[in-house]
XYZ file of C-alpha atoms in Angstrom:
680
model
C 0.000 0.000 0.000
C 1.368 3.357 -1.085
C 1.306 4.915 2.365
C 2.150 1.921 4.520
C 4.995 0.637 2.366
C 6.685 4.004 2.751
C 7.110 3.483 6.457
C 10.055 1.179 5.838
C 11.750 3.741 3.651
C 11.154 6.589 6.063
C 12.572 4.616 8.974
C 15.895 4.697 7.168
C 15.748 8.441 6.735
C 16.968 9.581 10.117
C 17.544 13.105 8.906
C 13.872 13.402 8.076
C 12.016 11.388 10.688
C 14.439 9.871 13.161
C 12.797 7.110 15.137
C 9.447 8.057 13.642
C 9.499 11.258 15.679
C 7.704 14.243 14.253
C 9.733 16.096 11.638
C 9.871 19.832 11.010
C 6.704 20.913 9.244
C 8.833 22.842 6.765
C 12.556 22.448 6.201
C 15.010 23.920 3.714
C 16.598 21.463 1.292
C 18.695 23.511 -1.103
C 20.249 20.611 -2.941
C 22.358 21.177 -6.082
C 20.161 18.888 -8.186
C 16.473 18.120 -8.601
C 15.633 14.760 -10.159
C 19.363 14.533 -10.847
C 19.342 17.727 -12.926
C 21.497 20.700 -11.881
C 19.429 23.526 -10.460
C 19.211 26.848 -12.269
C 18.969 29.911 -10.017
C 18.392 33.619 -10.389
C 20.542 36.369 -8.853
C 18.716 35.965 -5.516
C 19.372 32.229 -5.419
C 15.732 31.421 -6.258
C 14.820 28.484 -8.460
C 14.304 28.998 -12.196
C 12.601 26.504 -14.524
C 14.159 23.618 -16.421
C 15.352 23.195 -19.113
C 15.486 26.817 -20.297
C 15.950 29.001 -17.235
C 15.263 32.272 -19.036
C 12.104 31.139 -20.819
C 9.152 30.203 -18.636
C 6.837 29.536 -21.575
C 9.277 27.135 -23.194
C 10.034 25.275 -19.959
C 6.445 24.915 -18.786
C 5.120 23.868 -22.188
C 8.091 21.546 -22.625
C 6.988 19.778 -19.458
C 3.416 18.922 -20.383
C 4.179 18.372 -24.078
C 6.955 15.973 -23.130
C 4.615 14.046 -20.839
C 2.042 13.928 -23.647
C 4.708 12.605 -26.026
C 5.445 9.725 -23.650
C 1.773 9.068 -23.005
C 1.005 8.904 -26.727
C 4.037 6.693 -27.332
C 3.007 4.203 -24.661
C -0.563 4.103 -25.929
C 0.506 3.386 -29.503
C 3.466 1.146 -28.835
C 1.996 -1.124 -26.179
C -1.687 -0.578 -26.936
C -2.447 -0.344 -23.248
C -5.974 0.912 -23.574
C -6.365 0.589 -19.823
C -2.838 1.539 -18.697
C -1.190 0.159 -15.624
C -1.028 2.174 -12.450
C 2.749 2.049 -12.298
C 5.610 1.903 -14.774
C 9.352 1.771 -14.627
C 12.051 2.260 -17.214
C 15.490 0.848 -17.827
C 18.056 3.494 -16.873
C 20.306 2.524 -19.798
C 17.922 1.908 -22.689
C 15.098 4.066 -21.283
C 12.554 1.519 -22.463
C 9.396 1.596 -20.331
C 7.618 -1.438 -18.953
C 4.588 -1.832 -16.678
C 4.709 -2.833 -13.035
C 2.760 -6.116 -13.027
C 2.644 -6.659 -9.268
C 0.807 -3.541 -8.159
C -2.844 -2.569 -8.382
C -3.714 -2.216 -12.058
C -4.660 1.269 -13.132
C -6.806 3.392 -10.859
C -10.288 4.761 -11.220
C -9.147 8.330 -11.028
C -6.575 7.833 -13.803
C -9.240 8.261 -16.464
C -10.576 11.370 -14.725
C -7.105 12.886 -14.493
C -6.412 11.976 -18.107
C -9.659 13.615 -19.177
C -8.664 16.768 -17.319
C -5.290 16.791 -19.037
C -6.755 16.276 -22.509
C -9.427 18.905 -21.900
C -6.609 21.446 -21.555
C -4.195 19.863 -24.035
C -6.508 19.635 -27.042
C -7.323 23.368 -27.289
C -3.690 24.236 -26.577
C -2.307 22.103 -29.409
C -5.271 21.475 -31.698
C -4.037 17.865 -31.882
C -7.050 15.544 -32.425
C -4.982 12.510 -31.428
C -5.451 13.517 -27.790
C -9.215 13.091 -28.138
C -8.739 9.815 -29.995
C -6.631 8.348 -27.203
C -8.965 9.590 -24.469
C -12.073 8.158 -26.135
C -10.392 4.777 -26.622
C -9.301 4.759 -23.007
C -12.763 5.652 -21.700
C -14.411 3.129 -24.032
C -12.219 0.394 -22.601
C -13.378 1.283 -19.113
C -17.028 1.250 -20.192
C -16.585 -2.233 -21.625
C -14.439 -3.741 -18.880
C -14.854 -1.747 -15.704
C -18.531 -1.280 -14.749
C -20.477 -2.981 -11.983
C -23.335 -5.371 -12.940
C -26.798 -3.924 -13.508
C -28.239 -6.129 -10.747
C -26.101 -4.518 -8.051
C -27.144 -1.836 -5.599
C -24.361 0.300 -7.075
C -25.295 -0.553 -10.669
C -23.414 0.318 -13.840
C -20.756 2.500 -12.214
C -16.954 2.273 -12.529
C -14.909 -0.020 -10.350
C -11.984 1.902 -8.851
C -9.184 -0.506 -9.798
C -8.228 -4.037 -10.796
C -5.980 -6.717 -9.405
C -2.353 -6.641 -10.594
C -2.178 -7.409 -14.294
C -5.936 -7.905 -14.636
C -7.570 -6.437 -17.705
C -11.034 -6.445 -16.186
C -11.906 -4.413 -13.126
C -13.501 -5.604 -9.891
C -11.461 -3.825 -7.238
C -8.178 -4.819 -5.648
C -8.295 -7.931 -3.496
C -5.481 -6.721 -1.226
C -8.109 -4.671 0.588
C -9.626 -7.874 1.906
C -12.186 -8.400 -0.789
C -13.098 -7.495 -4.341
C -16.253 -6.245 -5.993
C -16.348 -2.867 -4.293
C -16.733 0.732 -5.383
C -15.312 4.010 -4.127
C -18.192 6.497 -4.417
C -15.989 9.574 -4.580
C -14.312 7.986 -7.619
C -17.755 7.350 -9.091
C -18.258 11.117 -8.853
C -14.822 11.921 -10.247
C -15.209 9.477 -13.135
C -18.761 10.579 -13.776
C -17.615 14.170 -14.132
C -14.906 13.055 -16.569
C -17.458 11.176 -18.685
C -19.698 14.229 -18.670
C -16.940 16.562 -19.811
C -15.942 14.101 -22.526
C -19.537 14.148 -23.744
C -19.345 17.932 -23.901
C -16.085 17.749 -25.848
C -17.243 15.139 -28.357
C -21.049 15.114 -28.399
C -21.069 11.333 -27.901
C -24.120 10.583 -25.767
C -22.806 7.275 -24.389
C -20.536 9.323 -22.131
C -23.517 11.423 -21.018
C -25.471 8.266 -20.187
C -22.652 6.968 -18.003
C -22.321 10.331 -16.258
C -26.049 10.304 -15.477
C -25.824 6.733 -14.194
C -23.019 7.760 -11.822
C -25.117 10.669 -10.561
C -28.176 8.442 -10.114
C -26.251 5.987 -7.962
C -24.728 8.763 -5.877
C -28.162 10.305 -5.327
C -29.630 6.899 -4.458
C -26.993 6.187 -1.795
C -26.688 9.666 -0.276
C -27.044 10.136 3.464
C -26.635 13.371 5.447
C -23.588 12.070 7.313
C -21.986 13.147 10.557
C -18.520 13.631 12.013
C -17.469 10.041 11.371
C -19.698 9.164 8.413
C -19.517 11.083 5.164
C -22.443 11.378 2.717
C -20.961 8.403 0.892
C -18.513 5.831 2.262
C -14.934 5.906 1.125
C -15.198 2.293 0.013
C -18.119 -0.157 0.081
C -19.220 -3.376 -1.583
C -20.892 -2.785 -4.913
C -23.458 -5.570 -4.563
C -25.305 -4.148 -1.555
C -23.454 -1.011 -0.446
C -22.272 -2.572 2.818
C -18.944 -1.858 4.457
C -18.826 -5.024 6.566
C -16.735 -8.111 5.993
C -13.432 -6.694 4.758
C -10.695 -4.653 6.331
C -10.527 -2.197 3.424
C -14.062 -0.792 3.629
C -14.575 2.569 5.326
C -17.506 4.929 6.055
C -15.607 8.211 5.721
C -14.072 10.296 2.947
C -13.790 14.066 2.846
C -13.686 13.921 -0.945
C -17.262 14.944 -1.695
C -16.317 17.810 -4.017
C -15.995 15.336 -6.911
C -19.661 14.198 -6.714
C -20.631 17.850 -6.185
C -18.880 18.800 -9.434
C -20.808 16.092 -11.279
C -24.133 17.269 -9.877
C -23.290 20.910 -10.621
C -22.512 20.221 -14.256
C -25.565 18.038 -14.877
C -27.775 20.689 -13.294
C -26.115 23.419 -15.344
C -26.818 21.687 -18.654
C -30.213 20.350 -17.575
C -29.533 16.626 -17.853
C -30.830 13.868 -15.589
C -32.982 14.236 -12.482
C -32.035 17.837 -11.768
C -34.308 18.267 -8.728
C -32.875 15.175 -7.066
C -29.342 16.292 -7.825
C -30.050 19.706 -6.327
C -31.205 18.243 -3.008
C -28.261 15.855 -2.760
C -25.769 18.506 -3.805
C -27.020 20.885 -1.113
C -26.778 18.149 1.504
C -23.251 17.174 0.486
C -22.110 20.806 0.510
C -23.633 21.374 3.950
C -21.764 18.347 5.298
C -18.521 19.496 3.681
C -18.779 22.933 5.290
C -19.839 21.620 8.706
C -17.195 18.945 9.111
C -13.929 18.817 7.073
C -14.000 22.526 6.297
C -14.163 23.092 10.066
C -12.091 20.260 11.549
C -9.630 19.655 8.667
C -10.129 15.889 8.574
C -9.073 15.569 4.926
C -9.057 11.783 4.735
C -9.914 9.248 2.040
C -8.673 9.633 -1.517
C -6.076 7.111 -2.692
C -7.004 3.677 -4.010
C -4.254 1.892 -2.071
C -4.897 3.284 1.410
C -7.075 1.536 3.950
C -9.475 2.961 6.532
C -8.363 5.451 9.158
C -8.998 8.992 10.300
C -5.375 9.999 10.856
C -3.781 9.730 7.437
C -4.491 13.102 5.810
C -3.770 14.058 2.200
C -3.370 17.257 0.219
C -5.391 16.213 -2.857
C -8.844 16.805 -1.375
C -8.281 20.270 0.126
C -6.354 21.563 -2.888
C -8.896 20.269 -5.399
C -11.619 21.900 -3.300
C -9.650 25.161 -3.292
C -9.338 24.999 -7.067
C -13.076 24.359 -7.380
C -14.163 27.383 -5.350
C -11.620 29.630 -7.077
C -12.958 28.643 -10.500
C -16.578 28.764 -9.319
C -16.797 31.558 -6.737
C -20.527 31.820 -7.395
C -20.890 28.443 -5.644
C -19.331 29.653 -2.388
C -19.881 33.139 -0.977
C -16.841 32.598 1.251
C -14.603 31.437 -1.606
C -11.749 33.797 -0.719
C -11.568 32.769 2.925
C -12.106 29.086 2.186
C -9.557 28.807 -0.617
C -6.902 30.626 1.388
C -7.589 28.461 4.428
C -7.298 25.266 2.385
C -4.045 26.329 0.712
C -2.515 27.476 3.970
C -3.545 24.270 5.754
C -1.679 22.168 3.185
C 1.388 24.377 3.590
C 1.368 24.255 7.402
C -0.120 20.909 8.490
C 2.253 18.761 10.578
C 0.783 15.591 9.056
C 3.551 15.398 6.444
C 6.723 17.387 5.712
C 7.067 20.263 3.293
C 10.328 21.508 1.843
C 11.703 24.793 0.630
C 14.005 24.133 -2.313
C 15.745 27.320 -3.425
C 12.607 29.301 -2.599
C 10.144 26.758 -4.049
C 7.579 25.204 -1.700
C 7.381 21.444 -2.263
C 4.724 19.241 -0.697
C 4.610 15.510 -0.305
C 1.404 13.529 -0.665
C -0.029 12.368 2.656
C 0.812 11.422 6.212
C -0.402 10.905 9.756
C 2.175 12.919 11.660
C 4.528 9.969 12.143
C 4.918 8.442 8.679
C 4.488 10.127 5.351
C 4.414 9.447 1.651
C 6.086 9.609 -0.725
C 9.842 10.068 -0.846
C 12.817 12.222 -0.112
C 12.774 15.767 -1.459
C 13.926 16.254 -5.042
C 13.362 12.608 -5.998
C 9.598 12.706 -6.576
C 6.580 13.498 -6.762
C 5.860 16.532 -8.844
C 2.116 16.126 -9.357
C 1.355 17.118 -5.775
C 3.485 20.232 -5.873
C 1.921 21.086 -9.248
C -1.495 20.906 -7.562
C -0.325 23.276 -4.822
C 1.123 25.646 -7.424
C -2.161 25.598 -9.367
C -4.135 26.593 -6.278
C -1.664 29.412 -5.605
C -1.863 30.568 -9.223
C -5.668 30.632 -9.314
C -5.754 32.440 -5.968
C -3.533 35.128 -7.481
C -5.731 35.248 -10.589
C -8.805 35.913 -8.449
C -7.299 38.232 -5.825
C -4.199 39.820 -7.462
C -2.167 38.834 -4.391
C 1.317 38.685 -5.915
C 2.703 36.623 -3.038
C 0.658 33.676 -4.302
C 1.829 34.287 -7.862
C 5.463 34.136 -6.783
C 4.800 31.014 -4.708
C 3.158 29.358 -7.711
C 6.031 30.356 -9.986
C 8.718 28.849 -7.771
C 6.778 25.636 -7.117
C 5.999 25.202 -10.807
C 9.681 25.749 -11.560
C 10.539 22.836 -9.261
C 7.999 20.661 -11.064
C 9.616 21.232 -14.470
C 12.781 19.374 -13.420
C 10.823 16.109 -13.547
C 9.703 16.272 -17.168
C 10.410 13.353 -19.440
C 12.381 10.432 -18.021
C 14.964 11.762 -15.551
C 17.139 8.828 -14.615
C 17.797 10.029 -11.068
C 14.146 10.504 -10.141
C 11.725 7.857 -9.024
C 8.356 7.403 -7.461
C 7.618 6.173 -3.937
C 9.652 3.428 -2.264
C 10.984 1.863 -5.473
C 12.208 2.974 -8.874
C 8.730 2.566 -10.319
C 6.681 5.548 -11.449
C 3.050 6.294 -10.718
C 1.672 6.631 -14.224
C -1.223 8.743 -12.951
C 1.089 11.230 -11.261
C 3.689 11.624 -13.963
C 1.626 11.620 -17.143
C -1.876 12.808 -16.273
C -2.291 14.489 -12.899
C 0.913 16.530 -12.909
C 0.617 17.810 -16.493
C -3.023 18.854 -16.090
C -2.153 20.962 -13.063
C 0.886 22.479 -14.738
C -1.372 23.504 -17.625
C -3.399 25.451 -15.055
C -0.406 27.797 -14.880
C -1.123 29.283 -18.300
C -4.845 29.570 -17.612
C -4.266 31.416 -14.345
C -1.259 33.499 -15.444
C -1.406 33.688 -19.265
C 1.710 35.855 -19.589
C 3.694 32.757 -18.573
C 2.676 31.038 -21.831
C 5.051 31.058 -24.846
C 5.091 34.551 -26.344
C 5.960 33.574 -29.917
C 3.103 31.114 -30.353
C -0.680 31.291 -30.330
C -2.610 29.122 -27.855
C -6.001 28.925 -26.216
C -5.026 28.589 -22.575
C -8.198 28.091 -20.610
C -11.902 28.471 -20.084
C -14.733 26.853 -18.166
C -16.522 25.535 -21.257
C -14.932 22.595 -23.114
C -13.545 23.325 -26.584
C -15.133 21.071 -29.206
C -12.914 22.025 -32.155
C -10.040 24.384 -32.834
C -7.592 25.268 -35.599
C -4.589 27.581 -35.740
C -3.197 29.495 -38.697
C -0.898 32.440 -39.346
C -2.732 35.321 -37.691
C -5.761 33.151 -36.991
C -7.428 31.116 -34.248
C -10.841 29.567 -34.950
C -12.606 27.509 -32.298
C -15.957 26.332 -30.949
C -17.110 25.718 -27.389
C -19.748 23.465 -25.897
C -21.512 26.410 -24.279
C -22.942 29.352 -26.177
C -22.224 31.601 -23.184
C -18.562 31.254 -22.259
C -15.235 33.021 -21.748
C -11.740 32.012 -22.828
C -8.208 33.292 -22.334
C -5.570 33.110 -25.074
C -2.076 34.338 -25.762
C -1.428 35.286 -29.365
C 1.676 35.823 -31.481
C -0.247 38.307 -33.616
C -2.413 41.394 -33.175
C -6.133 40.711 -33.673
C -7.930 42.958 -36.149
C -11.407 41.566 -35.663
C -13.238 38.828 -33.816
C -16.487 37.211 -34.896
C -18.885 34.925 -33.045
C -21.234 32.933 -35.240
C -20.159 35.268 -38.047
C -21.030 38.505 -36.220
C -18.435 41.056 -35.094
C -17.525 40.996 -31.405
C -16.539 44.426 -30.034
C -13.227 45.203 -28.373
C -13.757 46.482 -24.835
C -11.888 47.783 -21.817
C -13.365 44.983 -19.673
C -15.628 41.977 -20.037
C -18.651 43.041 -18.004
C -20.521 42.225 -21.203
C -19.816 40.265 -24.387
C -16.668 41.373 -26.197
C -12.927 40.895 -26.080
C -9.902 42.540 -24.505
C -6.344 42.500 -25.795
C -3.200 43.591 -23.968
C -0.770 45.034 -26.519
C 2.192 44.404 -24.230
C 1.585 40.795 -23.208
C -0.593 39.773 -26.186
C -3.016 38.193 -23.719
C -6.550 38.109 -25.106
C -9.777 37.436 -23.247
C -13.011 36.649 -25.053
C -16.561 36.634 -23.709
C -19.289 35.406 -26.042
C -23.015 35.021 -25.438
C -25.510 33.063 -27.496
C -22.797 31.869 -29.895
C -20.428 28.889 -29.868
C -18.199 29.595 -32.879
C -15.375 32.100 -32.415
C -12.980 33.319 -35.118
C -10.011 35.564 -34.341
C -8.207 37.123 -37.311
C -5.258 39.492 -37.326
C -1.914 40.521 -38.723
C 1.481 38.986 -38.118
C 1.992 35.669 -36.466
C 3.766 32.565 -37.615
C 2.439 29.591 -39.520
C 1.912 26.624 -37.161
C 4.623 24.013 -37.548
C 4.666 20.241 -37.587
C 7.091 18.725 -35.099
C 9.159 15.536 -35.228
C 9.771 14.463 -31.619
C 11.850 11.341 -32.411
C 9.506 9.432 -30.077
C 6.672 8.955 -32.578
C 7.029 6.356 -33.884
C 9.335 4.981 -31.243
C 12.570 3.267 -32.271
C 15.237 1.934 -29.948
C 18.139 4.038 -28.762
C 21.085 3.800 -31.113
C 18.918 3.246 -34.184
C 20.629 4.829 -37.188
C 18.254 6.787 -39.397
C 18.251 5.911 -43.081
C 15.362 6.470 -45.439
C 12.225 8.219 -44.268
C 11.461 9.009 -40.613
C 8.857 9.382 -39.278
C 7.498 9.123 -42.815
C 7.820 10.846 -46.157
C 8.724 13.563 -47.023
C 11.505 13.793 -44.363
C 14.501 11.726 -45.434
C 17.805 10.678 -43.844
C 20.769 9.200 -45.643
C 24.404 8.155 -45.309
C 23.860 6.961 -41.711
C 24.650 10.395 -40.294
C 22.095 10.557 -37.486
C 20.959 8.217 -34.707
C 18.362 8.109 -31.960
C 19.700 8.981 -28.497
C 18.348 8.306 -25.003
C 17.217 11.141 -22.705
C 20.255 13.180 -21.743
C 21.293 16.698 -20.880
C 18.321 19.008 -21.256
C 16.237 16.603 -23.315
C 13.951 14.386 -21.263
C 12.892 12.057 -24.075
C 14.433 10.248 -27.054
C 16.015 12.680 -29.478
C 18.580 13.031 -32.261
C 22.376 12.927 -32.164
C 25.196 12.592 -34.669
C 26.296 9.018 -35.267
C 29.868 10.242 -35.657
C 30.280 12.839 -32.946
C 33.420 14.140 -34.627
C 31.627 14.873 -37.868
C 31.644 18.485 -39.022
C 28.544 18.188 -41.228
C 25.270 16.344 -41.761
C 22.005 16.893 -43.604
C 18.367 15.972 -43.977
C 16.371 16.043 -47.203
C 12.786 16.311 -48.367
C 11.319 14.117 -51.100
C 9.055 17.068 -51.903
C 10.264 20.530 -50.980
C 9.126 21.693 -47.516
C 9.935 24.636 -45.279
C 12.439 23.756 -42.577
C 11.275 25.922 -39.660
C 13.859 24.998 -37.039
C 15.031 22.607 -34.359
C 15.967 22.548 -30.671
C 19.712 22.216 -30.060
C 21.513 21.454 -26.811
C 25.258 21.770 -26.311
C 26.350 19.141 -23.818
C 30.046 19.828 -24.322
C 32.611 21.943 -22.502
C 33.338 24.284 -25.431
C 31.304 26.845 -27.319
C 29.682 25.260 -30.361
C 28.543 26.789 -33.634
C 25.886 25.352 -35.931
C 25.381 26.725 -39.445
C 22.116 25.693 -41.096
C 21.737 26.273 -44.825
C 19.788 25.233 -47.874
C 20.367 25.729 -51.621
C 17.053 27.570 -51.806
C 17.454 30.073 -48.956
C 19.830 31.917 -46.642
C 22.070 30.456 -43.933
C 21.253 30.629 -40.235
C 24.127 30.562 -37.748
C 23.712 29.645 -34.077
C 26.311 29.803 -31.298
C 25.705 27.792 -28.121
C 27.580 28.028 -24.852
C 28.334 24.855 -22.881
C 25.126 23.595 -21.296
C 22.937 25.895 -23.390
C 19.654 24.843 -24.947
C 18.302 26.906 -27.820
C 15.080 26.737 -29.823
C 16.244 27.695 -33.306
C 13.768 29.195 -35.768
C 15.041 29.797 -39.289
C 12.364 32.244 -40.405
C 12.574 30.650 -43.860
C 9.604 31.128 -46.165
C 10.834 29.120 -49.149
C 10.744 25.358 -49.456
C 14.013 23.437 -49.263
C 15.063 20.241 -50.970
C 17.892 19.598 -48.520
C 18.981 21.157 -45.221
C 22.705 21.173 -44.465
C 24.231 21.395 -41.005
C 27.864 22.344 -40.408
C 29.378 22.148 -36.937
C 32.232 23.700 -35.030
C 32.887 21.838 -31.770
C 29.754 19.796 -32.414
C 30.936 16.654 -30.669
C 28.383 16.946 -27.842
C 25.397 18.410 -29.650
C 21.904 16.987 -29.254
C 18.802 17.816 -31.314
C 15.075 17.480 -30.797
C 11.697 18.773 -31.975
C 12.460 19.242 -35.649
C 9.911 21.793 -36.901
C 8.740 21.993 -40.495
C 5.889 23.530 -42.482
C 3.985 21.418 -44.965
C 3.790 22.838 -48.495
């Protein structure tokens, strides 16, 4: 069990919890590396992001795009429609493989993945994200629902036994065939949002079924009994007969979110949902919001009222900050929840070069989940997101700075850092690394849009799901599920006009009514539209969106020499000049390197002329390096890189090339990734 198995590790860590005595609530751990990567600091000794210290937009987007690259690779390469809970990877070959001896997947994985894709799709416009999410959710619908004859009928099981492809719970809890009602709410909300993104009514039906079962089994609760049990048998709803069942979880905000959204769009038994929602909220305010008993989230933790966690209070804080109309005391409540996580003695917190880092859970004597700077970034990303949204709502810059430093710490874990690992072993929690953490890092751009890349156009956030989106030079065109909605974007161009359903939307000083605002300095744009779902933004300037070769899709083994087309035509490689390299330096995934490191030249070619837009280059050597990039059809671009420097190179070329030539000076330790090109 995630929490209990950590006790053995923590007993060895005398500097942290000698003899299981209480540790300092907050301690300073200014280590020279994070996840094995050298820290990057500003003039005040405060932590800057990785891998590009001077570019927040690059570093933050690199994090979640890298995690998406790995997620997509694993889905395609292993066809794990269900995914395992935990993975590990070989520290030499960097090949990933599932952990077959731990609980298989988790119920909240699909909800976290949905949350990630809901942000990722509008940011990238990549329809593959929706494809993967739908396949994943479809698998759960086919293999993970309780029987129709059960008291808890047709709702998701929370997990499966190790290696099992069908779900029925995890027998280590003392029995199978159980549900976790808070996960029913969390999953139900994910199904509902996926319906809103895709229009597929099978996801709506499952969301309604989840809400029906939650309404059916609701009880008012008391100090020791929550409105729904943490874990109960699916057949009859009982909690007797197994050591893993429990009557209490503070995590009722997930069912509340499901009820809220169904009521908002008028689906299901709205009157019933309203009554249950009001009862659940009243219990939440009377008990955990007052006594701070934030217990009952993780799938691998048994009953108990002592082992607190940070997930529930921080997700509740995020909820009230995004929906202040639901809580008249949103400011006080959100601040209280954030501050409780930062100050509770139930588990240790760390200050790492000015960044606040939180672990996962604890009871005041043992904690999860590892030593500082080894794991687990998803929890600190959640804390940073709450800080960032609090700043967005209140303009309190102290919370903005706290979010910035914590997010910076998170970025050091992107990709596959060989010196980082998840709790108590080298294995990785797939949920944490590739769904939960990235979705909360994406909150950074929604809350503080000036952190987003300034030379790209992206839709960064909004309450209403985006159903379709496309990017062009000086253009963003998108549609939302709701006709009345607001979005925030950062553009690389200046908008000249905005239309909604073909009608002009006025530019305004604020958004007290429908219109848009645009900050000329930051290029942050906010849009409010009413009675219209289709938004088109047109302007001058801006770059043409590029296609990117990540050298992970399709995956080939490290050391593979590229000859012929990769990933497919029209990009060609010849003369065995290039090879695939494992994560190294400031690249967290597979990338490109010279086969002969002493070579002073190499090239790529196009079977049909295309525009070579650029590439990321990292100098892992001890000398300054120079790279000259040229083509017979256009001008040369020259780039100088200091030792340890990473640079995103953009050629600015507008003409198609037949071949792209690289010449190197001191290029023996150069690495390349994210080859960008424009289709002609």
